[in-house]
Amino acid sequence: MDISWKSGEVAGIFDKARGIPEYILTEVFAEVFDRTGFAGKRCNVLDAGCGTGRISFPLAKKFPNLRIRGVDVSGQMLGLLEQKIEKSGIQNYEIEKASLLELNEPPGSYDFSIVSSVLHTITDWKTAVDNIVNATGGYLVLVSETSGMYRLVLNRQKYGEGLMDRFWGEYSRLRKKYSLPGVESTQVGIKWQLGCPEVLEYLKTGGLLESRFELSRRWATEFTVDDLVEIVEKKAYSHMFTVDDVAYGHVVSDLKGWLKKEKIPNLGRVSTNKDIKVEVVKLAVRG
Ligand SMILES: C[S@@+](CC[C@H](N)C(=O)[O-])C[C@H]1O[C@@H](n2cnc3c(N)ncnc32)[C@H](O)[C@@H]1O
């Protein structure tokens, strides 16, 4: 089963739950363009599985020399991106609704192809990578991220003192109570790991990796308890919407009941660290 990000609710919560500050993205990509000799030069960029344009929309605004094409299967995610593009008036971003499994671009069309948080939602991720590589003449830019918040969801054994730990601990307990599968087992495609080691290995094995470098950044962000409830209710992470809706509804309502019982204020604030890693792979010339 592949995960289709079709729910309008997921699209609506995505940027809020998974936001990356624009200065982080533009700083990191300025360094990518510098180190690859593309700074200020006109270049074609594919954002493969672009979603709401969380990664590439800020780049289109900051670097007018880029010609970006965002490809995604989800009309809801693309709808939000379209609104952002129209509102900003930028002219260097094109959208296409298509599957990466059927991507059929002339070989070497792009100087850079960005792949961010998408291969873990595609069972046959290797075919998607093959298609993206084929369309790319220059560099593959693999963006991965993780946050303290996400690690807490993954680590069901961790019940700390902090509000964030307690919230996700209760969420995990309730998932178990309603016999929902573990977070990891509901992921398809590659494992969620900082640095995309599985993709790098696949490229190496296929003789596609000529050279690489990596960049990373960390920042802190804050959520209110209300935000966390919205993240759970609107299913901001893929493991939240691959499960049975009825049982998940019970998890959400019990979680709200628990917050009341524990007298946890809606506006209580929690902070978490977020990490982003950008692997820049110069693709080997193919015959
Ligand atoms: C977690 S979102 C990431 C979006 C964006 N890359 C980012 O980092 O913000 C995953 C995206 O992959 C898209 N996706 C999943 N399978 C796809 C496929 N086969 N072809 C194109 N897009 C796909 C989904 O529609 C969704 O928008």
JSON list of C-alpha atoms and ligand atoms in Angstrom, two decimals, residues 2-5 14 18 47-55 71-74 77 98-101 116-118 120-122 145 192, ligand 1:
[
{"chain": "A", "resi": 2, "resn": "ASP", "atom": "CA", "xyz": [1.26, 3.46, -0.81]},
{"chain": "A", "resi": 3, "resn": "ILE", "atom": "CA", "xyz": [0.32, 6.43, 1.27]},
{"chain": "A", "resi": 4, "resn": "SER", "atom": "CA", "xyz": [-1.68, 9.01, -0.58]},
{"chain": "A", "resi": 5, "resn": "TRP", "atom": "CA", "xyz": [-1.75, 12.38, 1.09]},
{"chain": "A", "resi": 14, "resn": "PHE", "atom": "CA", "xyz": [1.20, 20.00, 7.40]},
{"chain": "A", "resi": 18, "resn": "ARG", "atom": "CA", "xyz": [6.26, 20.38, 10.08]},
{"chain": "A", "resi": 47, "resn": "ASP", "atom": "CA", "xyz": [10.96, 19.14, -6.22]},
{"chain": "A", "resi": 48, "resn": "ALA", "atom": "CA", "xyz": [9.96, 15.48, -6.36]},
{"chain": "A", "resi": 49, "resn": "GLY", "atom": "CA", "xyz": [6.91, 15.01, -4.14]},
{"chain": "A", "resi": 50, "resn": "CYS", "atom": "CA", "xyz": [6.80, 18.73, -3.38]},
{"chain": "A", "resi": 51, "resn": "GLY", "atom": "CA", "xyz": [3.61, 18.65, -1.25]},
{"chain": "A", "resi": 52, "resn": "THR", "atom": "CA", "xyz": [2.77, 22.14, -0.06]},
{"chain": "A", "resi": 53, "resn": "GLY", "atom": "CA", "xyz": [6.13, 23.43, -1.31]},
{"chain": "A", "resi": 54, "resn": "ARG", "atom": "CA", "xyz": [7.40, 23.56, 2.25]},
{"chain": "A", "resi": 55, "resn": "ILE", "atom": "CA", "xyz": [11.00, 23.18, 1.01]},
{"chain": "A", "resi": 71, "resn": "VAL", "atom": "CA", "xyz": [5.55, 17.29, -8.86]},
{"chain": "A", "resi": 72, "resn": "ASP", "atom": "CA", "xyz": [3.14, 15.57, -6.48]},
{"chain": "A", "resi": 73, "resn": "VAL", "atom": "CA", "xyz": [0.19, 13.15, -6.60]},
{"chain": "A", "resi": 74, "resn": "SER", "atom": "CA", "xyz": [-1.93, 14.95, -4.02]},
{"chain": "A", "resi": 77, "resn": "MET", "atom": "CA", "xyz": [-1.19, 19.39, -1.04]},
{"chain": "A", "resi": 98, "resn": "ALA", "atom": "CA", "xyz": [1.76, 13.25, -11.33]},
{"chain": "A", "resi": 99, "resn": "SER", "atom": "CA", "xyz": [3.26, 10.22, -9.64]},
{"chain": "A", "resi": 100, "resn": "LEU", "atom": "CA", "xyz": [7.01, 9.87, -9.29]},
{"chain": "A", "resi": 101, "resn": "LEU", "atom": "CA", "xyz": [6.47, 6.24, -10.24]},
{"chain": "A", "resi": 116, "resn": "SER", "atom": "CA", "xyz": [12.24, 15.50, 0.99]},
{"chain": "A", "resi": 117, "resn": "SER", "atom": "CA", "xyz": [10.14, 13.25, 3.24]},
{"chain": "A", "resi": 118, "resn": "VAL", "atom": "CA", "xyz": [8.63, 11.39, 0.34]},
{"chain": "A", "resi": 120, "resn": "HIS", "atom": "CA", "xyz": [9.06, 6.69, 3.16]},
{"chain": "A", "resi": 121, "resn": "THR", "atom": "CA", "xyz": [5.55, 6.93, 1.70]},
{"chain": "A", "resi": 122, "resn": "ILE", "atom": "CA", "xyz": [6.25, 4.93, -1.48]},
{"chain": "A", "resi": 145, "resn": "GLU", "atom": "CA", "xyz": [14.53, 15.87, 9.18]},
{"chain": "A", "resi": 192, "resn": "TRP", "atom": "CA", "xyz": [12.56, 7.53, 8.53]},
{"chain": "B", "resi": 1, "resn": "LIG", "atom": "C1", "xyz": [5.53, 14.24, 3.91]},
{"chain": "B", "resi": 1, "resn": "LIG", "atom": "S1", "xyz": [4.97, 14.98, 2.41]},
{"chain": "B", "resi": 1, "resn": "LIG", "atom": "C2", "xyz": [6.46, 15.86, 2.00]},
{"chain": "B", "resi": 1, "resn": "LIG", "atom": "C3", "xyz": [6.22, 17.00, 1.06]},
{"chain": "B", "resi": 1, "resn": "LIG", "atom": "C4", "xyz": [7.46, 17.85, 0.76]},
{"chain": "B", "resi": 1, "resn": "LIG", "atom": "N1", "xyz": [8.45, 17.11, 0.00]},
{"chain": "B", "resi": 1, "resn": "LIG", "atom": "C5", "xyz": [8.05, 18.36, 2.06]},
{"chain": "B", "resi": 1, "resn": "LIG", "atom": "O1", "xyz": [9.13, 17.94, 2.46]},
{"chain": "B", "resi": 1, "resn": "LIG", "atom": "O2", "xyz": [7.41, 19.18, 2.70]},
{"chain": "B", "resi": 1, "resn": "LIG", "atom": "C6", "xyz": [4.99, 13.63, 1.27]},
{"chain": "B", "resi": 1, "resn": "LIG", "atom": "C7", "xyz": [4.48, 14.02, -0.11]},
{"chain": "B", "resi": 1, "resn": "LIG", "atom": "O3", "xyz": [4.79, 12.97, -1.03]},
{"chain": "B", "resi": 1, "resn": "LIG", "atom": "C8", "xyz": [3.72, 12.91, -1.97]},
{"chain": "B", "resi": 1, "resn": "LIG", "atom": "N2", "xyz": [3.76, 11.60, -2.63]},
{"chain": "B", "resi": 1, "resn": "LIG", "atom": "C9", "xyz": [3.55, 10.38, -2.08]},
{"chain": "B", "resi": 1, "resn": "LIG", "atom": "N3", "xyz": [3.67, 9.43, -3.02]},
{"chain": "B", "resi": 1, "resn": "LIG", "atom": "C10", "xyz": [3.95, 10.06, -4.19]},
{"chain": "B", "resi": 1, "resn": "LIG", "atom": "C11", "xyz": [4.17, 9.64, -5.53]},
{"chain": "B", "resi": 1, "resn": "LIG", "atom": "N4", "xyz": [4.14, 8.35, -5.85]},
{"chain": "B", "resi": 1, "resn": "LIG", "atom": "N5", "xyz": [4.41, 10.56, -6.48]},
{"chain": "B", "resi": 1, "resn": "LIG", "atom": "C12", "xyz": [4.45, 11.89, -6.17]},
{"chain": "B", "resi": 1, "resn": "LIG", "atom": "N6", "xyz": [4.24, 12.36, -4.92]},
{"chain": "B", "resi": 1, "resn": "LIG", "atom": "C13", "xyz": [4.00, 11.46, -3.94]},
{"chain": "B", "resi": 1, "resn": "LIG", "atom": "C14", "xyz": [2.51, 13.12, -1.11]},
{"chain": "B", "resi": 1, "resn": "LIG", "atom": "O4", "xyz": [1.37, 13.46, -1.89]},
{"chain": "B", "resi": 1, "resn": "LIG", "atom": "C15", "xyz": [2.97, 14.22, -0.17]},
{"chain": "B", "resi": 1, "resn": "LIG", "atom": "O5", "xyz": [2.66, 15.49, -0.65]}
]
